[in-house]
Amino acid sequence: MTAIETQVQYSSYMMSTTEEYMTQEDDWDRDLLLDPAWEKQQRKTFTAWCNSHLRKAGTQIENIEEDFRNGLKLMLLLEVISGERLPKPDKGKMRFHKIANVNKALEFISSKGVKLVSIGAEEIVDGNLKMTLGMIWTIILRFAIQDISVEETSAKEGLLLWCQRKTAPYRNVNVQNFHISWKDGLALCALIHRHRPDLIDYSKLRKDDPIGNLNTAFEVAEKYLDIPKMLDADDIVNTPKPDEKAIMTYVSCFYHAFAGAEQAETAANRICKVLAVNQENEKLMEEYEKLASELLEWIRRTIPWLENRVAEQTMHAMQQKLEDFRDYRRVHKPPKVQEKCQLEINFNTLQTKLRLSNRPAFMPSEGKMVSDIANAWKGLEQVEKGYEEWLLTEIRRLERLDHLAEKFKQKSTLHESWTTGKEELLSQKDYESASLMEIRALMRKHEAFESDLAAHQDRVEQIAAIAQELNELDYYDAATINAQCQGICDQWDNLGTLTQKRRESLERVEKLWETIDQLYLEFAKRAAPFNNWMDGAMEDLQDMFIVHSIEEIQSLITAHDQFKATLPEADKERMAIMGIHNEILKIAQTYGIKVVGENLYTVLSPQDISNKWEAVKQLVPMRDQTLQEEVARQQSNERLRRQFAAQANIIGPWIQTKMEEISHMSTDIAGSLEEQMSNLKTYEQNIINYKSNIDKLEGDHQLSQEGLIFDNKHTNYTMEHVRVGWEQLLTTIARTINEVENQILTRDAKGISQEQLNEFRASFNHFDRKRNGMMDPDDFRACLISMGYDLGEVEFARIMTLVDPNNTGVVTFQAFIDFMTRETAETDTAEQVMASFKILASDKLYITVEELRRELPPEQAEYCISRMTKYIGGDAPPGSLDYISFSSALYGESDL
């Protein structure tokens, strides 16, 4: 505002004030006639007010309408209260001399911007009481009340606001005007007690003793504050509505008496404001440290549990581990994800508040930076992923081990059943007393056994291979398996040795025997491999299997169908073998040969072949049923895969789309920040409402794992992908909301308009060429040049240290806004705080404990006392404190 505009505004105000007064002046006669008490109060108050100034010149008045008639004391009064010299008065005692002197006084009043209406020198010279009181009230308004200013209000309103502020904490005091609000005397006593609590014990005052309260205030003000007694307690109490002008005149004296204290109070308020900001920031720092410590401690405790790779021995125990891991994922981890997100938001908010209050950036304790927490969290997720993979691998391993152990048991049982008695049989020396026919039979029988032995070689190798695989997979009962396998191998070696010895014995006596029953021999030779085939078929039909897909079970069904296709040929072989037996019976019957005993060349009988054949035919449909049941199970698993894939293929792209939409919203400058905040909150709620779909997908995923389904060709999305995407989505929307909140804080603190913010955002978006919410240094330089900055290398390097203090190589939007507003920001400085403390300390370079406790609220006073260092100087009393180093420390310029 220019000087001319200021003068015009001042003149307008004076005219409005004078006009208001003169409007009241028109009713002066009527008021005095209606309430003579007002005249009495004004006469006494105005007389005392004038004498309070005239005594400075060594004089006073006794009768206000008589003593100003010659104009001499009136001119002297104006000189005292204005501090200026008036024209020399006329010394004569004639009426025109008096009128001339009064006119000089009135002209001086008019020169101060006061318009005098209906007040002439003749009325004053003639002793007109009404006009004299009106003139004195005009002088009081101009020189005692007009210059009062409190929070952009002045004159009467300013004085009233000042009284209300000062008496607000006091009981039974409610200042609303300058008449009845002062009748009980408590308001005057409250004003004195507020500034000089040592003069009045306010707690002992009673509202029902107005005379005592008023006289106490009058006496204390006159004795200790040099304010003369301008009012009479009885007049005020007994008047229904005390005179407003008299009260205002008297109260204005208190305002001027305590004007110096106002300056100290302003300084104290500034200090309180600065200290409150500092205390709040310290509280936020402590909360950050506490939350960071707790989160890091939880991560520290959780990682060893996830790193524990001690495998359980049973499938049930491992599945319990998997269930514990699911509980961790569903119950324990989500709250920690929220804490981590909240920690980052609190850190960003704290840094923003520190920047806005011109404080140094917050540096957390070692190891508790946001980056440290992020690295710890990343380590946790890596260990977590490895733990889940290990669990699934272990479950597959145990599943494989259980299958192999059962298969080993089955094959070992079949083998041990087959070998039972074989060693005793091979150790017999029955050929020593046998006939030629019997020797031949024994020879052929031994050849059949050797054929059978060779056929069982594969089974023994399979048993050994299964045992080796169980050892390689670290089977918990490997010792028992190894012992049993070793016994089978040792027995097998012994059988081989015994078989070779028996053959050598039979070959030695074979030359002595010539007769052999060719048919028995042929039966034995054909029955043995057929029997072995049936044993193998029965073993295959009862063989256990494990599959994980329809294709694998279909492969088993195909193999089974191929086996069934060989049954007609096998039946032909059976019929041929049985034909040999029938031929023997036919020859015996034809030639009358009496068949005595069993076939000497084989232990197999036709009944054995028939029985095993029937057993094979019964196992085939049982195998069919088992395979079909597995087909049904795999089809159910396939439905689970498709069901999971159908949801995952919707949820995965949905999350990606929402991430892109949030990215677009963060760069969109449409609407105000509050509208953007509202849209983001609504958008966040929509995302949270989508959580039920994630939970349903988790349920399908759990069903898949319970069904031991570990792969899904119908989708590229795993539950891990969806979880990570969901957590990133929640974190991204929370960070975006926090960005807008910080922009609002910056806007409100820095006084930035919405249009400026939109302009900053448009410039930032234009040069954000990668559309990732950040600018490279080159793009940032181009942006500054486009905005009119003349940048050299040194200046640009300085600016980069401000916007990128951590040397990350990018400039965020928040850093860009901070830079654009930093140069013009109005913030408290260390020098301002020092100046405020200097006022409280009465211009001393130190401050005492008593001064702090007197001028500041208790909490802020104790805060300063506990943190200020002792003042080092010879002129200070003991216990003095150094407020200069304390003020510097508040802004990071030294250490507390």
PDB file of N, CA and C in Angstrom, residues 751-796:
ATOM      1  N   GLY A 751       1.545 -20.765   1.471  1.00  0.00           N
ATOM      2  CA  GLY A 751       0.642 -19.799   0.859  1.00  0.00           C
ATOM      3  C   GLY A 751       0.565 -19.924  -0.641  1.00  0.00           C
ATOM      4  N   ILE A 752       0.708 -21.126  -1.165  1.00  0.00           N
ATOM      5  CA  ILE A 752       0.663 -21.351  -2.617  1.00  0.00           C
ATOM      6  C   ILE A 752      -0.798 -21.502  -3.043  1.00  0.00           C
ATOM      7  N   SER A 753      -1.182 -20.865  -4.127  1.00  0.00           N
ATOM      8  CA  SER A 753      -2.549 -21.007  -4.636  1.00  0.00           C
ATOM      9  C   SER A 753      -2.682 -22.299  -5.428  1.00  0.00           C
ATOM     10  N   GLN A 754      -3.961 -22.681  -5.664  1.00  0.00           N
ATOM     11  CA  GLN A 754      -4.228 -23.895  -6.453  1.00  0.00           C
ATOM     12  C   GLN A 754      -3.709 -23.720  -7.877  1.00  0.00           C
ATOM     13  N   GLU A 755      -3.839 -22.489  -8.395  1.00  0.00           N
ATOM     14  CA  GLU A 755      -3.363 -22.254  -9.763  1.00  0.00           C
ATOM     15  C   GLU A 755      -1.850 -22.441  -9.846  1.00  0.00           C
ATOM     16  N   GLN A 756      -1.114 -21.976  -8.802  1.00  0.00           N
ATOM     17  CA  GLN A 756       0.339 -22.170  -8.803  1.00  0.00           C
ATOM     18  C   GLN A 756       0.690 -23.654  -8.766  1.00  0.00           C
ATOM     19  N   LEU A 757      -0.009 -24.377  -7.909  1.00  0.00           N
ATOM     20  CA  LEU A 757       0.247 -25.826  -7.835  1.00  0.00           C
ATOM     21  C   LEU A 757      -0.013 -26.489  -9.175  1.00  0.00           C
ATOM     22  N   ASN A 758      -1.129 -26.107  -9.824  1.00  0.00           N
ATOM     23  CA  ASN A 758      -1.432 -26.692 -11.140  1.00  0.00           C
ATOM     24  C   ASN A 758      -0.354 -26.335 -12.153  1.00  0.00           C
ATOM     25  N   GLU A 759       0.141 -25.082 -12.058  1.00  0.00           N
ATOM     26  CA  GLU A 759       1.207 -24.675 -12.978  1.00  0.00           C
ATOM     27  C   GLU A 759       2.480 -25.492 -12.725  1.00  0.00           C
ATOM     28  N   PHE A 760       2.820 -25.669 -11.426  1.00  0.00           N
ATOM     29  CA  PHE A 760       3.990 -26.497 -11.101  1.00  0.00           C
ATOM     30  C   PHE A 760       3.811 -27.915 -11.630  1.00  0.00           C
ATOM     31  N   ARG A 761       2.605 -28.474 -11.417  1.00  0.00           N
ATOM     32  CA  ARG A 761       2.349 -29.840 -11.864  1.00  0.00           C
ATOM     33  C   ARG A 761       2.442 -29.943 -13.385  1.00  0.00           C
ATOM     34  N   ALA A 762       1.882 -28.942 -14.116  1.00  0.00           N
ATOM     35  CA  ALA A 762       1.931 -28.975 -15.581  1.00  0.00           C
ATOM     36  C   ALA A 762       3.372 -28.932 -16.085  1.00  0.00           C
ATOM     37  N   SER A 763       4.181 -28.042 -15.453  1.00  0.00           N
ATOM     38  CA  SER A 763       5.589 -27.969 -15.854  1.00  0.00           C
ATOM     39  C   SER A 763       6.299 -29.282 -15.558  1.00  0.00           C
ATOM     40  N   PHE A 764       6.060 -29.812 -14.384  1.00  0.00           N
ATOM     41  CA  PHE A 764       6.698 -31.087 -13.998  1.00  0.00           C
ATOM     42  C   PHE A 764       6.295 -32.205 -14.945  1.00  0.00           C
ATOM     43  N   ASN A 765       4.988 -32.325 -15.239  1.00  0.00           N
ATOM     44  CA  ASN A 765       4.512 -33.400 -16.125  1.00  0.00           C
ATOM     45  C   ASN A 765       5.098 -33.258 -17.528  1.00  0.00           C
ATOM     46  N   HIS A 766       5.249 -31.991 -17.988  1.00  0.00           N
ATOM     47  CA  HIS A 766       5.763 -31.787 -19.336  1.00  0.00           C
ATOM     48  C   HIS A 766       7.187 -32.319 -19.475  1.00  0.00           C
ATOM     49  N   PHE A 767       7.996 -32.104 -18.431  1.00  0.00           N
ATOM     50  CA  PHE A 767       9.393 -32.533 -18.508  1.00  0.00           C
ATOM     51  C   PHE A 767       9.623 -33.911 -17.885  1.00  0.00           C
ATOM     52  N   ASP A 768       8.579 -34.542 -17.351  1.00  0.00           N
ATOM     53  CA  ASP A 768       8.682 -35.922 -16.865  1.00  0.00           C
ATOM     54  C   ASP A 768       8.533 -36.858 -18.074  1.00  0.00           C
ATOM     55  N   ARG A 769       9.597 -36.959 -18.852  1.00  0.00           N
ATOM     56  CA  ARG A 769       9.499 -37.631 -20.148  1.00  0.00           C
ATOM     57  C   ARG A 769       9.270 -39.134 -20.010  1.00  0.00           C
ATOM     58  N   LYS A 770       9.745 -39.724 -18.928  1.00  0.00           N
ATOM     59  CA  LYS A 770       9.565 -41.167 -18.738  1.00  0.00           C
ATOM     60  C   LYS A 770       8.212 -41.502 -18.102  1.00  0.00           C
ATOM     61  N   ARG A 771       7.488 -40.455 -17.672  1.00  0.00           N
ATOM     62  CA  ARG A 771       6.160 -40.640 -17.049  1.00  0.00           C
ATOM     63  C   ARG A 771       6.213 -41.569 -15.828  1.00  0.00           C
ATOM     64  N   ASN A 772       7.268 -41.389 -15.039  1.00  0.00           N
ATOM     65  CA  ASN A 772       7.400 -42.213 -13.838  1.00  0.00           C
ATOM     66  C   ASN A 772       7.353 -41.379 -12.566  1.00  0.00           C
ATOM     67  N   GLY A 773       6.877 -40.112 -12.662  1.00  0.00           N
ATOM     68  CA  GLY A 773       6.758 -39.267 -11.488  1.00  0.00           C
ATOM     69  C   GLY A 773       8.070 -38.657 -11.031  1.00  0.00           C
ATOM     70  N   MET A 774       9.133 -38.712 -11.890  1.00  0.00           N
ATOM     71  CA  MET A 774      10.437 -38.162 -11.529  1.00  0.00           C
ATOM     72  C   MET A 774      11.091 -37.562 -12.778  1.00  0.00           C
ATOM     73  N   MET A 775      11.962 -36.565 -12.548  1.00  0.00           N
ATOM     74  CA  MET A 775      12.699 -35.959 -13.647  1.00  0.00           C
ATOM     75  C   MET A 775      14.191 -36.276 -13.510  1.00  0.00           C
ATOM     76  N   ASP A 776      14.828 -36.569 -14.647  1.00  0.00           N
ATOM     77  CA  ASP A 776      16.283 -36.693 -14.673  1.00  0.00           C
ATOM     78  C   ASP A 776      16.890 -35.299 -14.521  1.00  0.00           C
ATOM     79  N   PRO A 777      18.176 -35.186 -14.121  1.00  0.00           N
ATOM     80  CA  PRO A 777      18.805 -33.863 -13.991  1.00  0.00           C
ATOM     81  C   PRO A 777      18.705 -33.018 -15.256  1.00  0.00           C
ATOM     82  N   ASP A 778      18.892 -33.651 -16.431  1.00  0.00           N
ATOM     83  CA  ASP A 778      18.805 -32.884 -17.686  1.00  0.00           C
ATOM     84  C   ASP A 778      17.404 -32.335 -17.897  1.00  0.00           C
ATOM     85  N   ASP A 779      16.388 -33.159 -17.626  1.00  0.00           N
ATOM     86  CA  ASP A 779      15.006 -32.689 -17.759  1.00  0.00           C
ATOM     87  C   ASP A 779      14.720 -31.578 -16.758  1.00  0.00           C
ATOM     88  N   PHE A 780      15.248 -31.696 -15.540  1.00  0.00           N
ATOM     89  CA  PHE A 780      15.038 -30.680 -14.519  1.00  0.00           C
ATOM     90  C   PHE A 780      15.690 -29.363 -14.927  1.00  0.00           C
ATOM     91  N   ARG A 781      16.909 -29.432 -15.515  1.00  0.00           N
ATOM     92  CA  ARG A 781      17.581 -28.218 -15.999  1.00  0.00           C
ATOM     93  C   ARG A 781      16.738 -27.541 -17.077  1.00  0.00           C
ATOM     94  N   ALA A 782      16.203 -28.375 -18.015  1.00  0.00           N
ATOM     95  CA  ALA A 782      15.368 -27.816 -19.088  1.00  0.00           C
ATOM     96  C   ALA A 782      14.121 -27.167 -18.514  1.00  0.00           C
ATOM     97  N   CYS A 783      13.539 -27.774 -17.476  1.00  0.00           N
ATOM     98  CA  CYS A 783      12.340 -27.221 -16.847  1.00  0.00           C
ATOM     99  C   CYS A 783      12.641 -25.864 -16.221  1.00  0.00           C
ATOM    100  N   LEU A 784      13.769 -25.742 -15.503  1.00  0.00           N
ATOM    101  CA  LEU A 784      14.135 -24.476 -14.867  1.00  0.00           C
ATOM    102  C   LEU A 784      14.395 -23.395 -15.909  1.00  0.00           C
ATOM    103  N   ILE A 785      15.068 -23.762 -16.998  1.00  0.00           N
ATOM    104  CA  ILE A 785      15.344 -22.788 -18.065  1.00  0.00           C
ATOM    105  C   ILE A 785      14.043 -22.290 -18.661  1.00  0.00           C
ATOM    106  N   SER A 786      13.074 -23.229 -18.855  1.00  0.00           N
ATOM    107  CA  SER A 786      11.791 -22.832 -19.440  1.00  0.00           C
ATOM    108  C   SER A 786      11.030 -21.895 -18.513  1.00  0.00           C
ATOM    109  N   MET A 787      11.332 -21.938 -17.197  1.00  0.00           N
ATOM    110  CA  MET A 787      10.651 -21.078 -16.228  1.00  0.00           C
ATOM    111  C   MET A 787      11.425 -19.784 -15.970  1.00  0.00           C
ATOM    112  N   GLY A 788      12.507 -19.564 -16.745  1.00  0.00           N
ATOM    113  CA  GLY A 788      13.200 -18.279 -16.688  1.00  0.00           C
ATOM    114  C   GLY A 788      14.435 -18.264 -15.828  1.00  0.00           C
ATOM    115  N   TYR A 789      14.929 -19.392 -15.379  1.00  0.00           N
ATOM    116  CA  TYR A 789      16.138 -19.425 -14.567  1.00  0.00           C
ATOM    117  C   TYR A 789      17.371 -19.324 -15.475  1.00  0.00           C
ATOM    118  N   ASP A 790      18.315 -18.481 -15.044  1.00  0.00           N
ATOM    119  CA  ASP A 790      19.586 -18.367 -15.766  1.00  0.00           C
ATOM    120  C   ASP A 790      20.601 -19.222 -15.006  1.00  0.00           C
ATOM    121  N   LEU A 791      20.885 -20.432 -15.524  1.00  0.00           N
ATOM    122  CA  LEU A 791      21.646 -21.422 -14.759  1.00  0.00           C
ATOM    123  C   LEU A 791      23.059 -21.586 -15.306  1.00  0.00           C
ATOM    124  N   GLY A 792      24.032 -21.406 -14.416  1.00  0.00           N
ATOM    125  CA  GLY A 792      25.377 -21.849 -14.703  1.00  0.00           C
ATOM    126  C   GLY A 792      25.614 -23.210 -14.065  1.00  0.00           C
ATOM    127  N   GLU A 793      26.777 -23.801 -14.318  1.00  0.00           N
ATOM    128  CA  GLU A 793      27.042 -25.134 -13.782  1.00  0.00           C
ATOM    129  C   GLU A 793      27.073 -25.102 -12.255  1.00  0.00           C
ATOM    130  N   VAL A 794      27.692 -24.059 -11.674  1.00  0.00           N
ATOM    131  CA  VAL A 794      27.812 -23.985 -10.217  1.00  0.00           C
ATOM    132  C   VAL A 794      26.434 -23.793  -9.582  1.00  0.00           C
ATOM    133  N   GLU A 795      25.628 -22.900 -10.147  1.00  0.00           N
ATOM    134  CA  GLU A 795      24.287 -22.654  -9.585  1.00  0.00           C
ATOM    135  C   GLU A 795      23.411 -23.884  -9.708  1.00  0.00           C
ATOM    136  N   PHE A 796      23.486 -24.572 -10.882  1.00  0.00           N
ATOM    137  CA  PHE A 796      22.651 -25.768 -11.045  1.00  0.00           C
ATOM    138  C   PHE A 796      23.083 -26.871 -10.068  1.00  0.00           C
TER     139      PHE A 796
END
